[in-house]
Coordinates of C-alpha atoms in Angstrom, one line a residue:
Chain A
X86 CA -19.7 -75.5 16.8
X87 CA -21.7 -72.2 17.4
X88 CA -21.7 -69.9 20.0
X89 CA -25.0 -70.1 21.5
X90 CA -23.7 -68.0 24.7
X91 CA -25.2 -64.8 24.5
X92 CA -22.4 -63.5 26.4
X93 CA -20.0 -60.5 24.6
X94 CA -16.5 -61.7 24.0
X95 CA -15.4 -58.8 26.5
X96 CA -17.5 -60.5 28.8
X97 CA -16.0 -63.1 28.4
X98 CA -12.4 -62.5 28.5
X99 CA -13.4 -60.3 31.8
X100 CA -14.7 -63.9 33.1
X101 CA -12.1 -65.7 32.0
X102 CA -9.2 -63.5 34.0
X103 CA -10.7 -63.3 36.7
X104 CA -10.8 -66.9 36.7
X105 CA -7.5 -67.4 36.3
X106 CA -6.4 -65.2 38.5
X107 CA -8.7 -66.9 40.7
X108 CA -6.8 -69.3 40.3
X109 CA -3.1 -68.2 40.3
X110 CA -3.7 -67.1 44.0
X111 CA -4.4 -70.4 44.8
X112 CA -1.6 -71.7 43.7
X113 CA 0.9 -69.0 45.8
X114 CA -1.5 -69.5 48.3
X115 CA -0.8 -73.1 48.9
X116 CA 3.0 -72.6 48.1
X117 CA 3.0 -70.1 51.3
X118 CA 1.1 -72.5 53.2
X119 CA 4.1 -75.3 52.7
X120 CA 6.4 -72.5 53.1
X121 CA 5.6 -72.8 56.5
X122 CA 4.7 -75.7 57.2
X123 CA 7.9 -76.3 56.1
X124 CA 10.0 -74.1 58.0
X125 CA 8.8 -75.0 61.4
X126 CA 11.5 -73.4 63.0
X127 CA 9.6 -70.3 62.3
X128 CA 6.5 -72.0 62.9
X129 CA 7.1 -73.3 66.3
X130 CA 8.7 -69.6 67.3
X131 CA 5.1 -67.9 66.4
X132 CA 3.2 -70.4 68.3
X133 CA 5.5 -70.9 71.1
X134 CA 6.5 -67.0 71.4
X135 CA 2.4 -65.9 72.1
X136 CA 2.5 -68.4 74.7
X137 CA 5.6 -67.8 76.5
X138 CA 4.2 -64.3 76.5
X139 CA 1.2 -64.9 78.0
X140 CA 2.4 -67.5 80.7
X141 CA 5.6 -65.2 81.8
X142 CA 2.6 -62.1 82.0
X143 CA 0.5 -64.0 83.9
X144 CA 2.6 -65.7 86.2
X145 CA 5.7 -64.2 86.1
X146 CA 4.9 -60.6 86.7
X147 CA 1.1 -61.3 86.7
X148 CA 1.5 -60.5 90.5
X149 CA 3.0 -57.2 90.6
X150 CA 0.8 -55.4 87.6
X151 CA -2.1 -57.0 89.0
X152 CA -2.0 -53.9 91.5
X153 CA -1.1 -50.9 88.5
X154 CA -4.2 -52.0 86.7
X155 CA -8.3 -51.7 88.2
X156 CA -9.1 -55.1 86.4
X157 CA -8.0 -58.4 86.9
X158 CA -4.4 -58.6 84.9
X159 CA -5.5 -61.4 83.4
X160 CA -8.0 -59.1 81.6
X161 CA -5.6 -56.4 80.7
X162 CA -3.1 -58.7 79.4
X163 CA -4.9 -60.7 76.9
X164 CA -5.4 -58.7 74.1
X165 CA -2.2 -56.5 74.2
X166 CA -0.4 -60.6 73.7
X167 CA -2.8 -60.6 71.5
X168 CA -1.1 -58.0 69.2
X169 CA 2.2 -58.9 70.2
X170 CA 2.1 -62.0 68.8
X171 CA -0.2 -60.4 65.4
X172 CA 2.9 -58.3 64.9
X173 CA 5.5 -60.8 65.2
X174 CA 3.4 -63.2 63.3
X175 CA 2.3 -61.1 60.1
X176 CA 5.4 -59.3 60.8
X177 CA 7.5 -62.2 59.2
X178 CA 6.1 -61.6 56.0
X179 CA 8.3 -58.9 55.2
X180 CA 11.0 -62.1 55.5
X181 CA 9.1 -64.1 53.0
X182 CA 8.4 -61.6 50.3
X183 CA 12.3 -60.6 50.7
X184 CA 13.1 -64.1 50.1
X185 CA 11.0 -65.1 47.2
X186 CA 11.9 -61.4 45.6
X187 CA 16.5 -62.3 46.2
X188 CA 15.5 -65.4 44.8
X189 CA 15.2 -67.5 41.4
X190 CA 12.2 -67.9 41.4
X191 CA 11.0 -64.6 41.0
X192 CA 12.0 -64.6 37.6
X193 CA 9.7 -67.8 36.4
X194 CA 6.8 -66.5 38.3
X195 CA 7.7 -62.9 36.7
X196 CA 8.2 -65.0 33.5
X197 CA 5.0 -66.9 33.3
X198 CA 1.5 -65.4 31.6
X199 CA 0.5 -64.4 35.2
X200 CA 0.2 -61.6 37.4
X201 CA 3.7 -62.3 39.2
X202 CA 2.0 -60.1 41.9
X203 CA -0.2 -62.5 43.1
X204 CA 2.7 -64.2 44.7
X205 CA 2.5 -61.4 47.4
X206 CA -1.0 -62.2 48.0
X207 CA -0.3 -65.9 48.7
X208 CA 2.2 -64.9 51.4
X209 CA -0.6 -62.3 53.2
X210 CA -3.0 -65.3 53.3
X211 CA -0.8 -68.0 55.0
X212 CA 0.2 -64.7 57.2
X213 CA -4.0 -64.0 58.4
X214 CA -3.7 -68.1 58.7
X215 CA -0.7 -68.2 60.8
X216 CA -2.0 -65.2 62.9
X217 CA -5.5 -67.0 63.2
X218 CA -3.6 -70.2 64.7
X219 CA -1.4 -68.1 66.6
X220 CA -4.8 -66.3 68.0
X221 CA -6.4 -68.9 69.0
X222 CA -3.3 -70.5 70.8
X223 CA -3.4 -67.6 73.2
X224 CA -6.9 -67.2 73.6
X225 CA -6.9 -70.7 75.0
X226 CA -3.7 -70.2 76.8
X227 CA -5.5 -67.5 78.6
X228 CA -8.6 -69.4 78.9
X229 CA -6.7 -72.0 80.4
X230 CA -5.6 -69.2 83.1
X231 CA -8.5 -68.3 84.1
X232 CA -9.2 -65.4 81.1
X233 CA -13.2 -65.5 81.0
X234 CA -14.0 -63.1 78.0
X235 CA -17.6 -61.6 79.2
X236 CA -18.0 -60.6 75.6
X237 CA -21.6 -61.3 73.6
X238 CA -22.0 -62.3 69.8
X239 CA -22.0 -59.4 68.8
X240 CA -18.7 -58.5 70.2
X241 CA -17.1 -61.7 69.1
X242 CA -17.3 -60.3 65.3
X243 CA -16.0 -57.2 66.0
X244 CA -13.3 -58.2 68.0
X245 CA -12.7 -60.7 65.4
X246 CA -13.0 -58.2 62.5
X247 CA -10.3 -56.4 64.1
X248 CA -8.3 -58.5 64.7
X249 CA -8.1 -59.9 61.3
X250 CA -8.4 -55.8 59.9
X251 CA -5.3 -55.3 61.9
X252 CA -4.0 -59.0 61.1
X253 CA -4.3 -57.5 57.2
X254 CA -3.0 -54.0 58.0
X255 CA 0.3 -55.3 59.3
X256 CA 0.7 -58.0 56.7
X257 CA 0.6 -55.5 53.7
X258 CA 2.7 -53.1 55.7
X259 CA 5.6 -56.2 56.2
X260 CA 4.9 -57.0 52.2
X261 CA 5.8 -53.5 51.6
X262 CA 9.3 -53.6 53.9
X263 CA 9.7 -56.5 52.0
X264 CA 10.2 -54.9 49.1
X265 CA 12.0 -52.2 50.1
X266 CA 14.7 -54.0 52.2
X267 CA 18.5 -55.2 50.8
X268 CA 18.7 -57.4 53.5
X269 CA 17.0 -60.0 55.4
X270 CA 18.5 -58.4 58.0
X271 CA 16.7 -55.5 57.4
X272 CA 13.4 -58.0 56.8
X273 CA 14.1 -59.2 60.6
X274 CA 14.6 -56.2 62.3
X275 CA 10.9 -55.4 61.0
X276 CA 9.8 -58.0 63.1
X277 CA 11.2 -56.8 65.9
X278 CA 10.1 -53.7 65.5
X279 CA 6.7 -55.2 65.8
X280 CA 7.7 -56.9 68.8
X281 CA 9.1 -53.4 70.4
X282 CA 6.2 -51.5 69.6
X283 CA 3.6 -53.1 72.1
X284 CA 5.7 -52.1 74.9
X285 CA 5.2 -48.4 74.4
X286 CA 1.5 -48.9 74.1
X287 CA -1.1 -49.8 76.5
X288 CA -0.2 -53.4 76.1
X289 CA 0.9 -54.5 79.2
X290 CA 1.1 -51.4 81.5
X291 CA -1.3 -48.5 81.6
X292 CA 0.0 -45.4 79.9
X293 CA -0.4 -43.1 83.5
X294 CA 2.2 -45.0 85.0
X295 CA 5.1 -44.0 82.0
X296 CA 7.2 -40.5 81.9
X297 CA 5.6 -37.9 80.6
X298 CA 7.5 -38.5 76.8
X299 CA 6.6 -42.1 76.6
X300 CA 2.9 -41.5 78.0
X301 CA 2.2 -39.2 75.1
X302 CA 3.7 -41.7 72.1
X303 CA 1.8 -44.2 74.3
X304 CA -1.4 -42.7 74.2
X305 CA -1.1 -41.2 70.8
X306 CA 0.6 -44.6 68.6
X307 CA -2.6 -47.0 66.8
X308 CA -2.0 -49.6 68.7
X309 CA -3.3 -48.3 71.9
X310 CA -6.5 -47.5 70.9
X311 CA -6.3 -51.5 68.4
X312 CA -5.3 -52.7 72.4
X313 CA -8.3 -50.9 74.2
X314 CA -10.9 -51.6 71.0
X315 CA -10.1 -55.2 71.9
X316 CA -10.5 -55.0 75.8
X317 CA -13.8 -53.3 75.5
X318 CA -15.0 -55.8 73.3
X319 CA -13.4 -58.9 75.4
X320 CA -13.8 -58.4 78.9
X321 CA -16.8 -56.3 81.5
X322 CA -14.9 -52.9 80.2
X323 CA -17.9 -50.8 79.8
X324 CA -18.2 -48.8 76.5
X325 CA -16.9 -49.2 72.7
X326 CA -14.9 -46.0 72.3
X327 CA -11.9 -47.2 70.9
X328 CA -13.5 -48.8 68.4
X329 CA -13.9 -46.6 65.6
X330 CA -10.1 -45.0 66.4
X331 CA -8.8 -47.7 65.9
X332 CA -10.4 -48.7 62.9
X333 CA -10.2 -45.5 61.6
X334 CA -6.0 -46.0 62.3
X335 CA -6.2 -49.2 60.9
X336 CA -8.5 -48.8 57.5
X337 CA -6.2 -45.6 56.2
X338 CA -3.0 -47.5 57.0
X339 CA -4.3 -50.7 54.9
X340 CA -5.3 -48.9 52.4
X341 CA -1.9 -47.5 52.3
X342 CA -0.2 -50.6 52.3
X343 CA -2.4 -52.2 49.5
X344 CA -1.6 -49.5 48.0
X345 CA 2.1 -48.8 47.7
X346 CA 2.8 -52.7 47.4
X347 CA 2.0 -53.1 43.0
X348 CA 4.1 -49.9 42.4
X349 CA 7.0 -51.3 44.7
X350 CA 7.3 -54.2 43.5
X351 CA 7.3 -53.0 39.8
X352 CA 10.6 -50.8 41.7
X353 CA 11.9 -54.1 43.1
X354 CA 12.0 -55.7 39.4
X355 CA 12.1 -53.6 37.0
X356 CA 14.7 -53.6 35.3
Chain B
X7 CA 0.3 -68.4 12.3
X8 CA 3.1 -68.9 10.6
X9 CA 6.5 -66.7 11.9
X10 CA 9.7 -66.8 9.6
X11 CA 11.6 -65.7 12.2
X12 CA 10.8 -66.5 16.0
X13 CA 12.9 -63.3 17.1
X14 CA 13.6 -60.6 15.5
X15 CA 15.9 -57.7 17.6
X16 CA 16.7 -54.2 15.9
X17 CA 18.3 -51.7 17.4
X18 CA 18.5 -52.9 21.0
X19 CA 19.9 -50.4 23.5
X20 CA 20.2 -51.0 26.8
X21 CA 22.3 -49.5 30.7
X22 CA 22.5 -49.8 33.9
X23 CA 23.4 -46.4 35.6
X24 CA 26.5 -45.7 33.6
X25 CA 27.3 -48.6 32.0
X26 CA 26.1 -49.3 28.7
X27 CA 25.5 -52.9 28.5
X28 CA 23.8 -53.4 24.9
X29 CA 24.9 -51.0 22.0
X30 CA 22.8 -51.3 19.3
X31 CA 22.0 -54.8 19.0
X32 CA 19.8 -56.9 16.4
X33 CA 19.3 -60.4 17.0
X34 CA 18.0 -62.8 14.1
X35 CA 16.3 -66.2 15.2
X36 CA 14.5 -68.2 12.6
X37 CA 11.6 -70.4 13.6
X38 CA 13.0 -73.8 14.2
X39 CA 16.9 -73.3 14.9
X40 CA 18.9 -72.7 17.4
X41 CA 20.1 -69.3 18.0
X42 CA 23.1 -68.8 19.8
X43 CA 24.9 -65.7 21.7
X44 CA 27.9 -66.1 21.8
X45 CA 30.4 -64.2 23.9
X46 CA 32.8 -63.3 27.1
X47 CA 31.6 -62.5 30.4
X48 CA 30.0 -59.3 30.8
X49 CA 29.5 -58.9 26.7
X50 CA 25.9 -58.6 27.7
X51 CA 24.3 -61.9 26.8
X52 CA 22.6 -62.1 29.8
X53 CA 20.9 -58.6 29.5
X54 CA 20.0 -59.6 25.8
X55 CA 18.2 -62.8 27.0
X56 CA 16.6 -61.3 29.3
X57 CA 15.3 -59.0 27.1
X58 CA 13.8 -60.8 24.9
X59 CA 12.0 -63.6 28.1
X60 CA 10.6 -60.2 28.4
X61 CA 11.9 -59.7 32.3
X62 CA 14.3 -56.3 31.6
X63 CA 12.7 -53.6 29.4
X64 CA 15.5 -51.7 26.4
X65 CA 16.0 -48.0 26.2
X66 CA 15.5 -48.3 22.6
X67 CA 14.9 -50.5 19.6
X68 CA 12.3 -52.9 18.7
X69 CA 11.5 -56.7 19.3
X70 CA 9.6 -58.8 17.6
X71 CA 9.2 -62.5 19.5
X72 CA 6.8 -65.6 18.3
X73 CA 5.3 -62.8 15.7
X74 CA 4.1 -60.7 18.9
X75 CA 6.0 -57.2 19.5
X76 CA 7.6 -56.9 22.6
X77 CA 6.6 -53.2 24.0
X78 CA 3.2 -54.0 23.5
X79 CA 2.7 -57.6 23.9
X80 CA 4.4 -59.1 26.8
X81 CA 1.6 -61.1 28.3
X82 CA 1.2 -63.4 25.6
X83 CA 4.5 -63.5 24.8
X84 CA 5.1 -64.6 28.0
X85 CA 2.3 -67.5 27.1
X86 CA 5.1 -68.5 24.1
X87 CA 8.5 -67.9 25.8
X88 CA 10.5 -69.9 28.4
X89 CA 13.7 -68.7 30.2
X90 CA 16.0 -70.8 31.7
X91 CA 18.5 -68.9 33.6
X92 CA 21.9 -69.1 34.9
X93 CA 20.8 -69.5 38.1
X94 CA 18.0 -72.4 38.7
X95 CA 14.5 -70.4 39.0
X96 CA 12.9 -73.0 41.1
X97 CA 11.6 -72.6 44.7
X98 CA 13.9 -74.0 46.9
X99 CA 11.7 -75.4 50.0
X100 CA 9.3 -77.7 47.5
X101 CA 9.8 -80.8 46.1
X102 CA 10.7 -81.2 42.3
X103 CA 7.6 -82.4 41.6
X104 CA 5.8 -79.7 43.7
X105 CA 8.0 -77.3 41.4
X106 CA 6.6 -78.0 38.0
X107 CA 3.1 -78.7 39.0
X108 CA 2.9 -75.2 40.5
X109 CA 4.3 -73.5 37.6
X110 CA 2.4 -76.1 35.6
X111 CA -0.5 -74.5 36.9
X112 CA 0.7 -71.0 36.3
X113 CA 1.3 -71.9 32.6
X114 CA -2.6 -72.1 32.3
X115 CA -2.6 -76.1 32.8
X116 CA -5.5 -77.9 34.2
X117 CA -4.7 -79.3 37.8
X118 CA -4.9 -82.5 35.7
X119 CA -2.0 -81.6 33.0
X120 CA -0.3 -80.1 35.4
X121 CA -0.1 -83.6 37.1
X122 CA 0.7 -85.9 34.3
X123 CA 2.7 -83.2 32.5
X124 CA 5.0 -82.5 35.5
X125 CA 5.5 -87.0 35.6
X126 CA 6.0 -87.2 32.5
X127 CA 8.9 -84.7 32.4
X128 CA 10.6 -86.1 35.4
X129 CA 10.8 -89.1 33.4
X130 CA 12.3 -87.4 30.6
X131 CA 14.6 -85.2 33.0
X132 CA 15.5 -88.7 35.1
X133 CA 14.5 -86.8 37.9
X134 CA 11.9 -89.7 38.7
X135 CA 13.3 -91.0 42.3
X136 CA 14.3 -87.2 43.1
X137 CA 11.0 -86.3 42.8
X138 CA 9.6 -86.1 46.1
X139 CA 12.2 -84.3 47.3
X140 CA 13.0 -80.7 48.0
X141 CA 14.9 -79.0 45.6
X142 CA 17.3 -77.8 48.1
X143 CA 19.1 -81.0 48.2
X144 CA 19.7 -81.3 44.7
X145 CA 22.5 -81.6 42.9
X146 CA 24.0 -78.4 40.0
X147 CA 23.0 -81.2 37.3
X148 CA 19.9 -81.7 38.8
X149 CA 18.5 -78.1 39.1
X150 CA 19.4 -77.1 35.7
X151 CA 17.9 -80.6 34.3
X152 CA 14.5 -79.8 36.6
X153 CA 15.0 -76.0 35.3
X154 CA 14.6 -76.8 32.2
X155 CA 12.0 -80.0 32.7
X156 CA 10.2 -76.2 33.7
X157 CA 10.3 -74.5 30.9
X158 CA 8.9 -77.0 28.8
X159 CA 5.5 -76.6 31.1
X160 CA 2.9 -75.5 28.4
X161 CA 5.0 -76.4 25.0
X162 CA 6.7 -73.4 24.6
X163 CA 6.9 -71.6 20.9
X164 CA 10.9 -70.4 22.6
X165 CA 12.6 -71.6 24.5
X166 CA 15.7 -68.8 26.1
X167 CA 18.2 -70.7 28.0
X168 CA 21.0 -68.9 29.8
X169 CA 24.8 -70.4 29.9
X170 CA 23.0 -74.0 29.9
X171 CA 25.9 -75.7 30.9
X172 CA 27.8 -73.7 32.8
X173 CA 29.0 -75.6 36.0
X174 CA 28.0 -79.0 34.7
X175 CA 29.8 -82.0 34.3
X176 CA 30.2 -83.8 30.5
X177 CA 27.8 -86.3 31.2
X178 CA 25.1 -83.7 32.5
X179 CA 26.5 -81.4 29.8
X180 CA 26.0 -84.4 26.9
X181 CA 22.2 -84.6 28.8
X182 CA 21.2 -81.3 28.1
X183 CA 22.6 -81.3 24.4
X184 CA 20.6 -83.7 23.4
X185 CA 17.2 -82.0 24.8
X186 CA 18.2 -79.5 23.0
X187 CA 18.3 -81.7 20.0
X188 CA 14.8 -83.4 20.5
X189 CA 13.1 -79.6 21.2
X190 CA 14.2 -78.7 17.8
X191 CA 13.1 -81.7 16.2
X192 CA 9.6 -81.1 17.7
X193 CA 10.0 -77.3 16.4
X194 CA 11.0 -75.7 19.2
X195 CA 12.9 -72.2 18.6
X196 CA 16.0 -72.3 21.0
X197 CA 17.7 -69.4 21.8
X198 CA 21.0 -70.3 23.6
X199 CA 23.8 -68.0 25.0
X200 CA 27.4 -69.4 26.1
X201 CA 30.7 -69.1 26.4
X202 CA 32.3 -72.3 25.2
X203 CA 32.6 -72.4 21.6
X204 CA 32.2 -76.1 21.4
X205 CA 28.8 -75.7 22.5
X206 CA 28.3 -73.0 20.4
X207 CA 29.6 -75.8 17.4
X208 CA 27.9 -78.2 18.5
X209 CA 24.4 -77.0 18.7
X210 CA 24.2 -73.3 16.5
X211 CA 22.1 -73.2 13.1
X212 CA 22.7 -69.1 14.0
X213 CA 25.6 -67.7 16.1
X214 CA 25.6 -64.2 16.8
X215 CA 28.5 -63.0 18.4
X216 CA 28.6 -60.4 20.8
X217 CA 31.5 -58.4 22.4
X218 CA 31.3 -55.4 24.7
X219 CA 27.7 -55.2 23.8
X220 CA 28.0 -55.2 19.9
X221 CA 27.6 -57.4 17.4
X222 CA 31.2 -58.2 16.1
X223 CA 30.3 -61.1 13.4
X224 CA 26.6 -63.5 12.7
X225 CA 26.6 -66.7 10.7
X226 CA 26.9 -70.0 10.7
X227 CA 29.4 -71.6 12.5
X228 CA 30.7 -73.2 9.1
X229 CA 30.3 -69.4 8.0
X230 CA 32.5 -68.2 11.1
X231 CA 35.1 -70.5 10.6
X232 CA 35.5 -69.4 6.9
X233 CA 36.0 -66.3 7.6
X234 CA 39.3 -66.3 8.9
X235 CA 40.1 -68.4 6.1
X236 CA 40.9 -71.3 5.0
X237 CA 42.9 -74.7 6.5
X238 CA 46.1 -75.1 7.4
X239 CA 48.9 -77.3 6.4
X240 CA 51.9 -78.2 9.1
X241 CA 54.6 -80.1 8.1
X242 CA 57.5 -81.5 10.6
X243 CA 61.0 -82.3 10.0
X244 CA 63.3 -84.9 10.6
X245 CA 66.3 -82.9 10.8
X246 CA 67.1 -79.2 10.5
X247 CA 68.9 -79.2 7.0
X248 CA 65.6 -81.0 5.7
X249 CA 63.7 -78.0 7.3
X250 CA 65.9 -75.7 5.6
X251 CA 66.0 -76.3 2.3
X252 CA 61.9 -77.1 2.7
X253 CA 61.3 -73.9 3.9
X254 CA 63.1 -72.0 1.3
X255 CA 61.4 -73.6 -1.5
X256 CA 57.8 -73.2 0.4
X257 CA 58.8 -69.4 1.0
X258 CA 57.6 -69.0 -2.5
X259 CA 54.2 -70.1 -2.2
X260 CA 53.5 -66.9 0.1
X261 CA 53.6 -66.5 3.5
X262 CA 54.9 -69.5 5.7
X263 CA 55.8 -69.5 9.7
X264 CA 58.5 -71.4 10.4
X265 CA 59.1 -72.6 13.8
X266 CA 63.4 -73.7 13.7
X267 CA 63.4 -75.3 17.3
X268 CA 60.4 -77.8 16.0
X269 CA 61.3 -77.8 12.8
X270 CA 58.0 -77.2 12.1
X271 CA 55.9 -75.3 8.8
X272 CA 52.6 -74.1 8.6
X273 CA 51.1 -72.3 5.6
X274 CA 47.4 -71.8 4.4
X275 CA 46.1 -74.4 2.1
X276 CA 43.7 -74.9 -0.3
X277 CA 42.6 -78.6 1.6
X278 CA 41.7 -80.8 -1.8
X279 CA 43.7 -83.3 -2.3
X280 CA 45.3 -82.2 -6.0
X281 CA 46.8 -79.4 -4.0
X282 CA 48.4 -82.0 -1.3
X283 CA 49.5 -84.3 -3.3
X284 CA 51.4 -81.9 -5.6
X285 CA 52.1 -80.0 -2.3
X286 CA 53.4 -84.1 -1.4
X287 CA 55.1 -84.9 -4.4
X288 CA 56.8 -81.5 -4.3
X289 CA 58.7 -82.4 -1.7
X290 CA 59.3 -86.0 -2.2
X291 CA 60.7 -84.8 -5.5
X292 CA 62.9 -81.9 -4.0
X293 CA 64.8 -84.7 -1.9
X294 CA 62.5 -82.9 1.6
X295 CA 60.1 -85.1 2.4
X296 CA 58.3 -83.8 6.1
X297 CA 58.1 -86.1 8.7
X298 CA 54.8 -85.7 9.6
X299 CA 51.7 -83.8 8.0
X300 CA 49.1 -82.2 9.9
X301 CA 45.8 -80.0 8.5
X302 CA 43.6 -77.7 10.6
X303 CA 41.0 -76.2 10.1
X304 CA 40.0 -73.0 12.1
X305 CA 38.0 -73.3 15.1
X306 CA 35.4 -71.0 16.8
X307 CA 38.0 -69.9 19.2
X308 CA 40.0 -68.6 16.7
X309 CA 37.1 -66.8 15.8
X310 CA 36.3 -65.6 19.2
X311 CA 39.8 -64.9 20.2
X312 CA 40.4 -62.7 16.5
X313 CA 37.1 -60.9 16.4
X314 CA 36.7 -59.8 20.3
X315 CA 38.5 -57.5 21.8
X316 CA 42.0 -58.4 23.7
X317 CA 40.5 -56.4 26.9
X318 CA 38.6 -59.2 27.0
X319 CA 40.4 -61.6 25.8
X320 CA 43.5 -60.8 27.9
X321 CA 40.2 -61.1 30.7
X322 CA 39.8 -64.6 29.9

């Protein structure tokens, strides 16, 4: 057969290798989604927890907490619950990554002519899908409880971008943690930490109501600007002062985690 | 391109911290044959085959696999080689079929081929009934089978099997052996590690016996047995008088081992019919016939025990 294609061999090889990379990623994403669907206990927890927390804070503590905030407590609460749930659901990536590296399947991936690191991309993508599901659920329950977001389409898009950025950041950090830890308990501890961290932010109560040490932690940790930015975008609050600080926290954290991951992966699988 | 030697390793050294796992190992496996790496536990077999399969790096030495350099061409080697390890390298949460289809896709088969080949392999390994069950529900033998099936996807030139039959029941072991025979028949090169001499004897064209990270002998099963010398005759006598008289006579022939309680004499002999007829004639004429005559050929066990160190022999 004669070659009529004008592409140089190098270009052909490059487009070929990016096509196979995409095909590998597709296989790995499908695998991770199957994992999610077949571990229903983890999935149900991931979906039930957001609902429980929203309900508990709205109806159990809501009455008391209404007084602590300047706005309707439900409006105050929803962004905090969103961040907590995303942290919990995306944090689970650490366990998935650790389990893969602890099992024989990683040897199979490594012995194939594929970039085995795509297995991590699969986990992060599945994590993103799980969080989208969990976030939708949180918003649904909140709306049912009386939450009425007043965001313009542009604000919705910005909020969505921050939520996705936050999810990806947590998922990649969780991936790095999964590559670092040496036991599944340590991987789980990371998720627990992510559930706890919002309590030390403006998620549930304004930092001004905390003792001074906790207040300075709450005011200077990344979750506070993220949560505040979502409040500004979704509820009646004025201004968007926290949007840039939130992005300024998230982008370097994500770049750091994404950069560290291949190195940690090689270190973990090196013999 | 035709490669005479599918695997050619020279002076492979590898240590894990303080532990020297391999101390300069050479390994040659001609294309289309079964090369067996035989050795006791902890000899370095797994480390060696993981290096061949590009899963582990070497500290020094050189290696070519399927004509490609291990140091620079790992990615292309992975297109030609598969490793089936001691622990099934499978995704427990997926079904057998899903595992095979996933691995096929990663081995660069298109969707249609992946589905077809996965189905064919499930049939071939008698796993069709279990194909849509999760691998976590499989028995040990089934896991080994599906793992080996996974290694055949994409028709690799070289298949490395690390202790493929350890822990398998005799029937599963037979199945695996026949698959290995079929594969070699199709031209695949097989590298096999085992601690079972019987397995090496049944399958290997060529054995590399390693102990404590070093090659202690190489050769075909027959060569290795021949290194231990000739066959042995064992004569058992009906009563002690005959035994004593025969012993006096046979001692003249050279080294004779006598067992005075069992009235048994054993000595090296060239096992041709002429020698045997002469021996038996001589005993008859001297009035010292043996009650029972046996001939034994050295087994690989003898080779193994003689050549591997007493430390590891004692551990066994």
